[in-house]
Short mmCIF file of C-alpha atoms and ligand atoms in Angstrom, two decimals:
data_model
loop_
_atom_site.label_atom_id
_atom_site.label_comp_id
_atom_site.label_asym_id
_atom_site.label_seq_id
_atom_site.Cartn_x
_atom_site.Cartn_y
_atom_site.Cartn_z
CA UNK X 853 -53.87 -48.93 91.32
CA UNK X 854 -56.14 -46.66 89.45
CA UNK X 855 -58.80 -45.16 91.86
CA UNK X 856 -62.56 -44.69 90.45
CA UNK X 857 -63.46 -41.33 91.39
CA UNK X 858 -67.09 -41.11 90.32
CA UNK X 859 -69.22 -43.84 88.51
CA UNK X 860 -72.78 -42.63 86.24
CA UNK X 861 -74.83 -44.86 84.93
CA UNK X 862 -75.63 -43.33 81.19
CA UNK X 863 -78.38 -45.99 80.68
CA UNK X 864 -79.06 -49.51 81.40
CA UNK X 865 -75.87 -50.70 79.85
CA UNK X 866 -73.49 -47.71 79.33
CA UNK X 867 -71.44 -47.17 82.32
CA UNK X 868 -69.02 -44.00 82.47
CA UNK X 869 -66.09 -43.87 85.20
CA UNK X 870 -63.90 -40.97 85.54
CA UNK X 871 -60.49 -42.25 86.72
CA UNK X 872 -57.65 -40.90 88.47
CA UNK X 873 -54.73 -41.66 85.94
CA UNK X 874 -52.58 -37.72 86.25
CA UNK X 875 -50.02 -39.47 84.04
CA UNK X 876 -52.34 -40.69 81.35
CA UNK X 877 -54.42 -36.65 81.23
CA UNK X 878 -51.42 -35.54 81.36
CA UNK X 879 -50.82 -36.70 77.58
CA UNK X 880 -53.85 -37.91 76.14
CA UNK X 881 -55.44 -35.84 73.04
CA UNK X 882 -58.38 -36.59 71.25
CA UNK X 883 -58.73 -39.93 69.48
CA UNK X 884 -56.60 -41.89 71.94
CA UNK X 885 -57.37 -45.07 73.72
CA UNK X 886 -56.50 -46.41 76.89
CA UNK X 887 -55.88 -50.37 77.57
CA UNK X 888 -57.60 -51.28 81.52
CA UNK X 889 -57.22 -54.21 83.17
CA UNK X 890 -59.65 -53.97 86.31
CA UNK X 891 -57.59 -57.11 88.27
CA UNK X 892 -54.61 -59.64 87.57
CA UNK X 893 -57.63 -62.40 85.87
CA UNK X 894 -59.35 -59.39 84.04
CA UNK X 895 -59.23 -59.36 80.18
CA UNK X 896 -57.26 -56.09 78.71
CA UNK X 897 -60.14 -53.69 77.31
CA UNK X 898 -59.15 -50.78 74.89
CA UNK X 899 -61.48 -48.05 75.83
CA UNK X 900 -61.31 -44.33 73.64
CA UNK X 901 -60.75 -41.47 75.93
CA UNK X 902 -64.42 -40.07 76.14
CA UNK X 903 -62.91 -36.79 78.15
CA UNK X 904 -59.90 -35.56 80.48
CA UNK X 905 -59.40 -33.10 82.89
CA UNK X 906 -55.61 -32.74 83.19
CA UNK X 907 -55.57 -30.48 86.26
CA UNK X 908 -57.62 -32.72 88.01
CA UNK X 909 -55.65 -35.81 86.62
CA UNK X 910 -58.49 -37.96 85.33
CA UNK X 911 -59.24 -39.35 82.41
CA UNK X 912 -63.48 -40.74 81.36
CA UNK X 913 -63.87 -43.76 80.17
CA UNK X 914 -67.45 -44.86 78.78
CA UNK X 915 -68.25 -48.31 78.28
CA UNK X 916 -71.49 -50.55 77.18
CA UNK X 917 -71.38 -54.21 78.83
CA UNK X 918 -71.53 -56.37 76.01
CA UNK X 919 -69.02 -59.09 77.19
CA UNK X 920 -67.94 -60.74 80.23
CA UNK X 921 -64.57 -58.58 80.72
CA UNK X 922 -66.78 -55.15 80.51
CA UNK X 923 -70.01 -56.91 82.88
CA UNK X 924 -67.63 -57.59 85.45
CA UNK X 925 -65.96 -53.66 84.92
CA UNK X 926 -69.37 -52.57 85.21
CA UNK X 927 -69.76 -53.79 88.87
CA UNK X 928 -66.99 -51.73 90.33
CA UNK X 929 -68.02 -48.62 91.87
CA UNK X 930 -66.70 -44.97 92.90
CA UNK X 931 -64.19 -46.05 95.62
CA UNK X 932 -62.91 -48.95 94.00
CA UNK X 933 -59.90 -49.23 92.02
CA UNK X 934 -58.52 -51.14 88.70
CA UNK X 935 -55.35 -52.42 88.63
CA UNK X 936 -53.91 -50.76 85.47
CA UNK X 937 -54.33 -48.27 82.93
CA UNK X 938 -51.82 -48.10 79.89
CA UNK X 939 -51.78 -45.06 77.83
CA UNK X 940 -52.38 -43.05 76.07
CA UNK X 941 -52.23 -45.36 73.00
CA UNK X 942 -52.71 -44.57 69.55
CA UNK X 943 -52.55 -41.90 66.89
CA UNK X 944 -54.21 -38.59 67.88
CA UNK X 945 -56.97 -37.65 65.81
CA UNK X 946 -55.69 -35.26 63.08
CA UNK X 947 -56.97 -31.63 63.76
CA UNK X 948 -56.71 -28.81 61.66
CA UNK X 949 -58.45 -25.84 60.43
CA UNK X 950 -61.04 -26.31 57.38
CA UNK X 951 -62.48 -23.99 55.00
CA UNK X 952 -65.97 -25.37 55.22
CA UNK X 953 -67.79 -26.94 57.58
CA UNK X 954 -67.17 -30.64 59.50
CA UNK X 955 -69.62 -33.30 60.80
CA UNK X 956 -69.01 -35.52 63.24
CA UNK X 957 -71.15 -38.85 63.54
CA UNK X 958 -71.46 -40.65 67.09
CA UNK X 959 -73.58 -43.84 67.13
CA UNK X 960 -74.76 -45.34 70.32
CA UNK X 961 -71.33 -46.11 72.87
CA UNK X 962 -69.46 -44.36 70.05
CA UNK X 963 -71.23 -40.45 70.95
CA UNK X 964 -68.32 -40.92 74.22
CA UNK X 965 -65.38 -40.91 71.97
CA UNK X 966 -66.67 -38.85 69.54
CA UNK X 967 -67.00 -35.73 72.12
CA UNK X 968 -63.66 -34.91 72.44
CA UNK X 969 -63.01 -34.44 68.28
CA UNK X 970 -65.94 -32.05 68.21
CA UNK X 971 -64.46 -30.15 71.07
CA UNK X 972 -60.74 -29.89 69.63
CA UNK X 973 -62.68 -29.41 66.22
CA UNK X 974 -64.34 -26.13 67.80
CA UNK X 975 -61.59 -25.28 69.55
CA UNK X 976 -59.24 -25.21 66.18
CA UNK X 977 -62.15 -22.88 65.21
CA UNK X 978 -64.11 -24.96 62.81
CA UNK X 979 -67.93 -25.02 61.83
CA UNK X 980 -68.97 -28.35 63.96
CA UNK X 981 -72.18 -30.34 62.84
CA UNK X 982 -72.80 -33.30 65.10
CA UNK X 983 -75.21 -35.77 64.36
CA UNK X 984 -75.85 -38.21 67.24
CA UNK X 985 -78.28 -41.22 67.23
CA UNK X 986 -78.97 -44.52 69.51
CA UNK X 987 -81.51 -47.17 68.88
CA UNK X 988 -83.81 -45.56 71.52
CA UNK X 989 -83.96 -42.73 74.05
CA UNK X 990 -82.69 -44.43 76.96
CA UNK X 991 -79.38 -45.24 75.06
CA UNK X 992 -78.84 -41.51 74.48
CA UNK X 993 -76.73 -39.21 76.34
CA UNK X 994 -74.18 -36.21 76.27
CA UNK X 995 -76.65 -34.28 74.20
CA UNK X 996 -75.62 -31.01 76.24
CA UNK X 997 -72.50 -31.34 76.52
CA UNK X 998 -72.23 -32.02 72.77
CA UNK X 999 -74.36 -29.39 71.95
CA UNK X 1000 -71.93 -26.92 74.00
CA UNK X 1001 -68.99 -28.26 71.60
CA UNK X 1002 -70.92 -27.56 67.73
CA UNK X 1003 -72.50 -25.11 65.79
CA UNK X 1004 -75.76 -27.17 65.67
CA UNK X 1005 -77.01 -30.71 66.99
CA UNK X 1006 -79.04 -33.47 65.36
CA UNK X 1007 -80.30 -36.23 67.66
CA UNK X 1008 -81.82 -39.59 66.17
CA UNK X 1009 -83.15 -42.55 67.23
CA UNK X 1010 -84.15 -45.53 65.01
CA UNK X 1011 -87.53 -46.15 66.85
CA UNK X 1012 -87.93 -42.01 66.60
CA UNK X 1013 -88.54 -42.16 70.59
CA UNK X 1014 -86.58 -39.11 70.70
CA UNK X 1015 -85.26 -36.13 68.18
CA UNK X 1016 -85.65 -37.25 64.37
CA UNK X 1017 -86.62 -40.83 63.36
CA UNK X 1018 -83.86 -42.61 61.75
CA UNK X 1019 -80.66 -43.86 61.01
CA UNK X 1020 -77.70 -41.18 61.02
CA UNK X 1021 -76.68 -41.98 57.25
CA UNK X 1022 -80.06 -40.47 56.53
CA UNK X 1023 -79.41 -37.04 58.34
CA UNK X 1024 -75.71 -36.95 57.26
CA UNK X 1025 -76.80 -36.72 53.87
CA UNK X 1026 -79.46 -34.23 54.50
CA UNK X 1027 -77.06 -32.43 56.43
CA UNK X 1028 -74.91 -32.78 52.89
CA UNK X 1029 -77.73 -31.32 50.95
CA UNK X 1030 -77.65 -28.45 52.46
CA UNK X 1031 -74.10 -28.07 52.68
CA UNK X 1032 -72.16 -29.54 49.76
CA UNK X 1033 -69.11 -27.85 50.50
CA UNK X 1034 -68.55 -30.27 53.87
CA UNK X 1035 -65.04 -30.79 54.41
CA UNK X 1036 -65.22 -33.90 56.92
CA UNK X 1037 -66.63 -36.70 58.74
CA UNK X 1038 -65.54 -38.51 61.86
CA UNK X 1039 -68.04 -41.50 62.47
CA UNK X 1040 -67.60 -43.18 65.54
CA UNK X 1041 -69.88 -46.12 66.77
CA UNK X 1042 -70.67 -49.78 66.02
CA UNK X 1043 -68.49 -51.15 62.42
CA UNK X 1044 -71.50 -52.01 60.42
CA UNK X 1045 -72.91 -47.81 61.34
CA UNK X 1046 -69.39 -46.59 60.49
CA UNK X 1047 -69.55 -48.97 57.18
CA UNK X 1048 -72.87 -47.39 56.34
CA UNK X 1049 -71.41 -43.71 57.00
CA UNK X 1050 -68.42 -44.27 54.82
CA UNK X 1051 -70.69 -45.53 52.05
CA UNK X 1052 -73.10 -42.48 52.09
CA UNK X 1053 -69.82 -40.50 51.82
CA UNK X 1054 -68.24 -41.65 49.41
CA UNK X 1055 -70.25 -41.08 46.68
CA UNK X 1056 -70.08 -37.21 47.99
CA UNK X 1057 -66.71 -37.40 47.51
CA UNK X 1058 -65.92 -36.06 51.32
CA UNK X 1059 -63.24 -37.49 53.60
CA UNK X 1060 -64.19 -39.65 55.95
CA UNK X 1061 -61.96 -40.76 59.11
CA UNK X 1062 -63.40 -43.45 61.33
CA UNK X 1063 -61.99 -44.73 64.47
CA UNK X 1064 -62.12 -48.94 64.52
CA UNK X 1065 -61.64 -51.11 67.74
CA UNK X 1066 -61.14 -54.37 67.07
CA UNK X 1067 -60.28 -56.76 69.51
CA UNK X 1068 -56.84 -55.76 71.00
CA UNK X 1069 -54.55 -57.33 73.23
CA UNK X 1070 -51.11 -55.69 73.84
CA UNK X 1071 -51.43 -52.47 72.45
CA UNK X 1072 -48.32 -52.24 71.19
CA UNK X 1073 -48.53 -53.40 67.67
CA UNK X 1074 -46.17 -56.97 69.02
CA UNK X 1075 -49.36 -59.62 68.86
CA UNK X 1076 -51.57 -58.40 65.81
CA UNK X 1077 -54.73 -59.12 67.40
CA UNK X 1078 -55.93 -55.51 66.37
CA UNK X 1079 -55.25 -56.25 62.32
CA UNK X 1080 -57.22 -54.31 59.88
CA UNK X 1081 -57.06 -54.02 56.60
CA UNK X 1082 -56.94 -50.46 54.90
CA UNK X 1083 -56.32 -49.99 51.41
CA UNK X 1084 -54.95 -53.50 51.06
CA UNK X 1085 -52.28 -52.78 53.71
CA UNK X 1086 -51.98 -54.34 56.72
CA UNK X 1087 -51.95 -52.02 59.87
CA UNK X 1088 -52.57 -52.22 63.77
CA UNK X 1089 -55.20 -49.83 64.98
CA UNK X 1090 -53.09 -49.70 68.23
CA UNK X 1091 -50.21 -48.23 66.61
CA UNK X 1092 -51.70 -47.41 63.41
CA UNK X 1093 -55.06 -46.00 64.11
CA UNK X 1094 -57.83 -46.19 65.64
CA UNK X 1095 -58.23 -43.76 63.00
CA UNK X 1096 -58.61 -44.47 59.36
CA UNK X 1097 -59.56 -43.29 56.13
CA UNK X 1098 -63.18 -44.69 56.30
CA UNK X 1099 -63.05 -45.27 52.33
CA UNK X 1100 -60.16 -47.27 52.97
CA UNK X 1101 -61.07 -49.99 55.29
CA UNK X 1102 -62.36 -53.31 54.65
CA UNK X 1103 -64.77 -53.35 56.88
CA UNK X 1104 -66.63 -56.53 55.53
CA UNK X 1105 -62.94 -58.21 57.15
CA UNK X 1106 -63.41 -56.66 60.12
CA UNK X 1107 -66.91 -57.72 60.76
CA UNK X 1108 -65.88 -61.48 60.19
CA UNK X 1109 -63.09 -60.84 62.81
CA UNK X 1110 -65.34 -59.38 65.11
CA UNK X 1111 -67.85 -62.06 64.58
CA UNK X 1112 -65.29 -65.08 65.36
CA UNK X 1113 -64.54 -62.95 68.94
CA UNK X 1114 -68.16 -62.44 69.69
CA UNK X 1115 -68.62 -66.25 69.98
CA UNK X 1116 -66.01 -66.49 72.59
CA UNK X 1117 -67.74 -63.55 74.06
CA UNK X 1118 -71.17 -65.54 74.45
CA UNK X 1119 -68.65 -68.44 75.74
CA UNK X 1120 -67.16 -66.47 78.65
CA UNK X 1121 -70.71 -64.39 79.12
CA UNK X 1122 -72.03 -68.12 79.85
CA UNK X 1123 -69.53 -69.50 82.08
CA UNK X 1124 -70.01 -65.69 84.02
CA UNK X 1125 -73.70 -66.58 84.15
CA UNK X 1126 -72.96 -70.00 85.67
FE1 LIG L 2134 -51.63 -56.21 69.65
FE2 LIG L 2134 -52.48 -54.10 68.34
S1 LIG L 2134 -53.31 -54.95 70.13
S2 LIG L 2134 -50.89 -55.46 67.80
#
């Protein structure tokens, strides 16, 4: 068993948990996953590695409760265990040292996985721009602590209840304006935000890695639930990605996907309710 060693509630819906798992912070590098299962009738749900603290042996896990699996995670508490944790999966995010500066993008749930690029990002002594945004203020969060990881911040909401009014596309390519020799973007959050991200980019001409998480099942690349297409090719964002070239993916595909799951969602959510 995994023990829960502290639980914060980020906002109505966004739960973090940081879990004792020495083996898993022991490995785990920025742009992993984990796979958790909180009991033997839970649902397997891929979560990025939002943080880790190896000499403590825990690993953070954010999560927003969209669906039944992650409502019923949401109701366990510090003290309480889940039953496994399998990682960590996945392709490390690939981090180097660029001649320019770097953005990274985090969109609602996605500002969790995001942190930990920024940080390795500063670390490999880069020039870090983060742009973060939510729908509204009470969906932000980690503005400090990703403010300690970059060079300089930009907060946004859509309903401008906090920082600048609008969409993150819209400050990434203000943010491009002013510095057209950006070398990067890592976009993490909700498909159709990293969709709209890629397609700013692209006509900028600047690489553009995004981190996709489809419905997964194994984690292992053995039952192809994960399946994306990228570039025409097949490939498993458990064994492949999460990361891809954001110019790449067909994310149009992997909305349709996502859509066919989200009605079994609202099926389980309803026989949770009942
Ligand atoms: Fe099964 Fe990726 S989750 S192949």
């Amino acid at each position: 068993m995994y023990p829960i060693v502290r639980k914060e509630i980020l906002s109505a819906s966004v739960k973090l948990f940081d879990l004792k798992a020495p083996l898993v912070a022991a490995k785990a590098k920025a742009g992993q996953f984990f796979i958790l299962r909180a009991d033997e009738k839970g649902e397997r749900i891929p979560l990025t590695i939002a943080d880790f603290d190896r000499e403590q042996g825990t690993i953070t896990a954010i999560f927003q409760e969209i669906g039944a699996g992650t409502r019923l995670l949401g109701r366990l508490e510090a003290g309480d265990a889940v039953l496994d944790v399998v990682g960590p999966l996945g392709v490390p995010s690939e981090i180097e040292r660029f001649d320019g500066p770097v953005a990274v993008v985090g969109g609602g749930v996605g500002i969790a996985p995001i942190y930990p690029i920024a940080r390795a990002l500063k670390e490999a002594g880069n020039r870090v721009i983060a742009i973060i945004g939510a729908r509204n203020k009470e969906l932000l969060f980690w503005e400090e602590k990703m403010a300690a990881v970059s060079d300089a911040l930009i907060v946004c909401t859509d309903d401008g209840s906090y920082g600048r009014k609008g969409f993150v596309t819209d400050a990434l390519k203000d943010l491009y304006e002013a510095n057209k020799d950006l070398q990067r973007v890592w976009a993490i959050g909700p498909m159709p935000m990293m969709r709209a991200i890629a397609n700013t980019t692209r006509p900028m001409g600047v690489p553009t890695i995004v981190s996709m998480n489809p419905l997964m099942l194994d984690g292992t690349g053995m039952c192809g639930a994960c399946r994306v297409l990228v570039g025409g090719e097949t490939k498993f964002a458990c064994v492949d990605g999460p990361e891809f070239d954001g110019h790449l993916v067909d994310f149009d595909l992997a909305l349709k996907r996502l859509a066919i799951y989200r009605d079994e969602e609202k099926r389980a959510l309803a026989a949770l309710e009942h």
